[in-house]
Amino acid sequence: MADVILQATDLVKHYPIKGGVLRHTVGWVKAVDGVSFELHKGETLGIVGESGCGKSTLGRILMRLEEPTSGSVNFDGIEMYKQSGSAMRKLRRDIQIVFQDPYTSLNPRKTVGDIIGEPFEIHRDVVPKGGRDKAVRELLDMVGLNPEHINRYPHQFSGGQRQRIGIARGIALKPKVLICDEPVSALDVSVQAQVINLLEELQAELGLAYVFIAHDLSVVRHISDRVGVMYLGKMVELGTEDEVYERPTHPYTQALLSAVPVPDPTLRGKREQIVLTGDVPSPANPPSGCRFHTRCFKAQDICSVEDPEFIARPDGVGEHRSACHFAQVRQIVETVDVSDETPDPRFADVDHRDLSSAAE
């Protein structure tokens, strides 16, 4: 499609397990195992799943911070993993990342001005000579921070403010795609709302496309146009936000949604809840066939033998895909109105600048 900006095809990332006196490879951790998807210009693709499912590894592969074992990433018509060092450096101007931890992702020995201005040192043609401070101040103002604090150090800011600094650094080169690796998971709920609303404003203003990695289903639904669900290194369901949240077809997605807390006390206990049994298998020794079959309430003999195809589901809308031999729409959330008409109260009427000066 003409509006596809990023395309991942059969991405695989296996980490070797070393053992013995000579440190031979005795096995492999299958962190990402055959993930494919497309990201369109200006859209937000949410990636959700349990801790250890491979979400963050996928994000690093998309940035080429990790080399995949196999597979390819096509960015705006360019095959990313075929590019030389200099060509890749130029390509990275258009794809940037915001890391999860706002405390360890910023150099404590550098001022905010140096941190945000560092991309301009690498790409010297972006800002004219002598214009770096002005550009940094504009970025600080854009993310809701005081431009006069350009000479402060990271420890002088709160967690939410540090994440804004990370966002400012991420958008400094005016990228086309921003990888957000759990950008609000380490923040208080009220600050999460501000950062999410800031990201939405920047997307509208700059035309950004996001790959938004998170484990909070409510946050992902609020910001995403499409949602991909990962389990043990594989994408098990992918569709529009409405398709995945209102008409899930994979048992794992259905179980996740059934566990979402219900804010209305009058509805508690009226919704079907799916309780998964057993522990998540190790990615170093995943089950044969469907990786979810050891915990699945629909599992049959074929599930332990044959890996299901990741194919479109005939629910009548879009390209809703899932990987299950017995995929079937199940309206887990039918008694809870989570539509756009009743947005998550955490994000309603919260200006992204409301608490930006709380620690100043």
PDB file of N, CA and C in Angstrom, residues 268-308:
ATOM      1  N   ARG A 268     -19.658  -4.968  38.066  1.00  0.00           N
ATOM      2  CA  ARG A 268     -18.723  -5.982  38.519  1.00  0.00           C
ATOM      3  C   ARG A 268     -19.437  -7.302  38.805  1.00  0.00           C
ATOM      4  N   GLY A 269     -18.847  -8.372  38.358  1.00  0.00           N
ATOM      5  CA  GLY A 269     -19.434  -9.680  38.544  1.00  0.00           C
ATOM      6  C   GLY A 269     -20.424 -10.064  37.461  1.00  0.00           C
ATOM      7  N   LYS A 270     -20.729  -9.140  36.540  1.00  0.00           N
ATOM      8  CA  LYS A 270     -21.683  -9.426  35.472  1.00  0.00           C
ATOM      9  C   LYS A 270     -20.989  -9.759  34.153  1.00  0.00           C
ATOM     10  N   ARG A 271     -19.695  -9.670  34.150  1.00  0.00           N
ATOM     11  CA  ARG A 271     -18.956  -9.936  32.927  1.00  0.00           C
ATOM     12  C   ARG A 271     -18.233 -11.273  33.047  1.00  0.00           C
ATOM     13  N   GLU A 272     -18.234 -12.000  31.959  1.00  0.00           N
ATOM     14  CA  GLU A 272     -17.537 -13.290  31.942  1.00  0.00           C
ATOM     15  C   GLU A 272     -16.047 -13.070  32.139  1.00  0.00           C
ATOM     16  N   GLN A 273     -15.449 -13.843  33.013  1.00  0.00           N
ATOM     17  CA  GLN A 273     -14.010 -13.744  33.244  1.00  0.00           C
ATOM     18  C   GLN A 273     -13.349 -15.066  32.888  1.00  0.00           C
ATOM     19  N   ILE A 274     -12.283 -14.979  32.109  1.00  0.00           N
ATOM     20  CA  ILE A 274     -11.545 -16.164  31.688  1.00  0.00           C
ATOM     21  C   ILE A 274     -10.272 -16.252  32.525  1.00  0.00           C
ATOM     22  N   VAL A 275     -10.141 -17.307  33.284  1.00  0.00           N
ATOM     23  CA  VAL A 275      -8.972 -17.493  34.135  1.00  0.00           C
ATOM     24  C   VAL A 275      -8.040 -18.509  33.475  1.00  0.00           C
ATOM     25  N   LEU A 276      -6.835 -18.059  33.154  1.00  0.00           N
ATOM     26  CA  LEU A 276      -5.849 -18.940  32.531  1.00  0.00           C
ATOM     27  C   LEU A 276      -5.136 -19.756  33.604  1.00  0.00           C
ATOM     28  N   THR A 277      -4.910 -21.015  33.316  1.00  0.00           N
ATOM     29  CA  THR A 277      -4.203 -21.882  34.257  1.00  0.00           C
ATOM     30  C   THR A 277      -2.764 -22.085  33.801  1.00  0.00           C
ATOM     31  N   GLY A 278      -1.888 -22.374  34.742  1.00  0.00           N
ATOM     32  CA  GLY A 278      -0.490 -22.641  34.401  1.00  0.00           C
ATOM     33  C   GLY A 278       0.319 -21.375  34.226  1.00  0.00           C
ATOM     34  N   ASP A 279       1.622 -21.546  34.121  1.00  0.00           N
ATOM     35  CA  ASP A 279       2.551 -20.433  33.953  1.00  0.00           C
ATOM     36  C   ASP A 279       2.885 -20.241  32.481  1.00  0.00           C
ATOM     37  N   VAL A 280       3.383 -19.045  32.174  1.00  0.00           N
ATOM     38  CA  VAL A 280       3.841 -18.782  30.810  1.00  0.00           C
ATOM     39  C   VAL A 280       5.064 -19.651  30.533  1.00  0.00           C
ATOM     40  N   PRO A 281       5.069 -20.429  29.464  1.00  0.00           N
ATOM     41  CA  PRO A 281       6.237 -21.268  29.155  1.00  0.00           C
ATOM     42  C   PRO A 281       7.489 -20.426  28.918  1.00  0.00           C
ATOM     43  N   SER A 282       8.638 -21.066  29.051  1.00  0.00           N
ATOM     44  CA  SER A 282       9.896 -20.367  28.815  1.00  0.00           C
ATOM     45  C   SER A 282      10.117 -20.153  27.321  1.00  0.00           C
ATOM     46  N   PRO A 283      10.554 -18.951  26.918  1.00  0.00           N
ATOM     47  CA  PRO A 283      10.875 -18.732  25.500  1.00  0.00           C
ATOM     48  C   PRO A 283      12.085 -19.546  25.042  1.00  0.00           C
ATOM     49  N   ALA A 284      12.812 -20.108  25.988  1.00  0.00           N
ATOM     50  CA  ALA A 284      13.934 -20.982  25.629  1.00  0.00           C
ATOM     51  C   ALA A 284      13.453 -22.390  25.286  1.00  0.00           C
ATOM     52  N   ASN A 285      12.243 -22.709  25.704  1.00  0.00           N
ATOM     53  CA  ASN A 285      11.686 -24.034  25.410  1.00  0.00           C
ATOM     54  C   ASN A 285      10.180 -23.905  25.184  1.00  0.00           C
ATOM     55  N   PRO A 286       9.778 -23.208  24.122  1.00  0.00           N
ATOM     56  CA  PRO A 286       8.349 -22.979  23.894  1.00  0.00           C
ATOM     57  C   PRO A 286       7.641 -24.271  23.508  1.00  0.00           C
ATOM     58  N   PRO A 287       6.343 -24.365  23.766  1.00  0.00           N
ATOM     59  CA  PRO A 287       5.585 -25.569  23.410  1.00  0.00           C
ATOM     60  C   PRO A 287       5.551 -25.780  21.900  1.00  0.00           C
ATOM     61  N   SER A 288       5.368 -27.012  21.499  1.00  0.00           N
ATOM     62  CA  SER A 288       5.198 -27.303  20.069  1.00  0.00           C
ATOM     63  C   SER A 288       3.811 -26.852  19.629  1.00  0.00           C
ATOM     64  N   GLY A 289       3.631 -26.737  18.317  1.00  0.00           N
ATOM     65  CA  GLY A 289       2.331 -26.313  17.799  1.00  0.00           C
ATOM     66  C   GLY A 289       2.023 -24.884  18.200  1.00  0.00           C
ATOM     67  N   CYS A 290       0.801 -24.633  18.621  1.00  0.00           N
ATOM     68  CA  CYS A 290       0.415 -23.307  19.102  1.00  0.00           C
ATOM     69  C   CYS A 290       1.047 -23.067  20.460  1.00  0.00           C
ATOM     70  N   ARG A 291       1.734 -21.966  20.621  1.00  0.00           N
ATOM     71  CA  ARG A 291       2.453 -21.703  21.869  1.00  0.00           C
ATOM     72  C   ARG A 291       1.519 -21.435  23.046  1.00  0.00           C
ATOM     73  N   PHE A 292       0.263 -21.157  22.756  1.00  0.00           N
ATOM     74  CA  PHE A 292      -0.686 -20.846  23.820  1.00  0.00           C
ATOM     75  C   PHE A 292      -1.459 -22.080  24.272  1.00  0.00           C
ATOM     76  N   HIS A 293      -1.267 -23.214  23.623  1.00  0.00           N
ATOM     77  CA  HIS A 293      -2.163 -24.345  23.881  1.00  0.00           C
ATOM     78  C   HIS A 293      -2.055 -24.899  25.297  1.00  0.00           C
ATOM     79  N   THR A 294      -0.910 -24.692  25.972  1.00  0.00           N
ATOM     80  CA  THR A 294      -0.753 -25.221  27.326  1.00  0.00           C
ATOM     81  C   THR A 294      -1.615 -24.469  28.342  1.00  0.00           C
ATOM     82  N   ARG A 295      -2.118 -23.304  27.975  1.00  0.00           N
ATOM     83  CA  ARG A 295      -2.944 -22.506  28.889  1.00  0.00           C
ATOM     84  C   ARG A 295      -4.326 -22.212  28.317  1.00  0.00           C
ATOM     85  N   CYS A 296      -4.606 -22.728  27.141  1.00  0.00           N
ATOM     86  CA  CYS A 296      -5.798 -22.335  26.388  1.00  0.00           C
ATOM     87  C   CYS A 296      -7.018 -23.169  26.778  1.00  0.00           C
ATOM     88  N   PHE A 297      -8.157 -22.502  26.941  1.00  0.00           N
ATOM     89  CA  PHE A 297      -9.403 -23.183  27.291  1.00  0.00           C
ATOM     90  C   PHE A 297     -10.082 -23.806  26.071  1.00  0.00           C
ATOM     91  N   LYS A 298      -9.547 -23.540  24.874  1.00  0.00           N
ATOM     92  CA  LYS A 298     -10.107 -24.131  23.662  1.00  0.00           C
ATOM     93  C   LYS A 298      -9.221 -25.238  23.083  1.00  0.00           C
ATOM     94  N   ALA A 299      -8.102 -25.511  23.706  1.00  0.00           N
ATOM     95  CA  ALA A 299      -7.083 -26.401  23.117  1.00  0.00           C
ATOM     96  C   ALA A 299      -7.605 -27.794  22.831  1.00  0.00           C
ATOM     97  N   GLN A 300      -7.222 -28.305  21.653  1.00  0.00           N
ATOM     98  CA  GLN A 300      -7.513 -29.679  21.264  1.00  0.00           C
ATOM     99  C   GLN A 300      -6.219 -30.306  20.746  1.00  0.00           C
ATOM    100  N   ASP A 301      -6.289 -31.559  20.317  1.00  0.00           N
ATOM    101  CA  ASP A 301      -5.082 -32.299  19.939  1.00  0.00           C
ATOM    102  C   ASP A 301      -4.271 -31.591  18.867  1.00  0.00           C
ATOM    103  N   ILE A 302      -4.955 -30.998  17.880  1.00  0.00           N
ATOM    104  CA  ILE A 302      -4.236 -30.362  16.776  1.00  0.00           C
ATOM    105  C   ILE A 302      -3.387 -29.194  17.255  1.00  0.00           C
ATOM    106  N   CYS A 303      -3.795 -28.570  18.351  1.00  0.00           N
ATOM    107  CA  CYS A 303      -3.099 -27.366  18.832  1.00  0.00           C
ATOM    108  C   CYS A 303      -1.681 -27.669  19.302  1.00  0.00           C
ATOM    109  N   SER A 304      -1.436 -28.877  19.797  1.00  0.00           N
ATOM    110  CA  SER A 304      -0.100 -29.236  20.282  1.00  0.00           C
ATOM    111  C   SER A 304       0.812 -29.738  19.175  1.00  0.00           C
ATOM    112  N   VAL A 305       0.254 -29.868  17.991  1.00  0.00           N
ATOM    113  CA  VAL A 305       1.025 -30.425  16.875  1.00  0.00           C
ATOM    114  C   VAL A 305       1.267 -29.401  15.779  1.00  0.00           C
ATOM    115  N   GLU A 306       0.258 -28.639  15.438  1.00  0.00           N
ATOM    116  CA  GLU A 306       0.309 -27.759  14.271  1.00  0.00           C
ATOM    117  C   GLU A 306       0.227 -26.288  14.687  1.00  0.00           C
ATOM    118  N   ASP A 307       1.192 -25.503  14.238  1.00  0.00           N
ATOM    119  CA  ASP A 307       1.204 -24.070  14.514  1.00  0.00           C
ATOM    120  C   ASP A 307       0.148 -23.390  13.634  1.00  0.00           C
ATOM    121  N   PRO A 308      -0.823 -22.701  14.223  1.00  0.00           N
ATOM    122  CA  PRO A 308      -1.892 -22.106  13.409  1.00  0.00           C
ATOM    123  C   PRO A 308      -1.388 -20.957  12.546  1.00  0.00           C
TER     124      PRO A 308
END
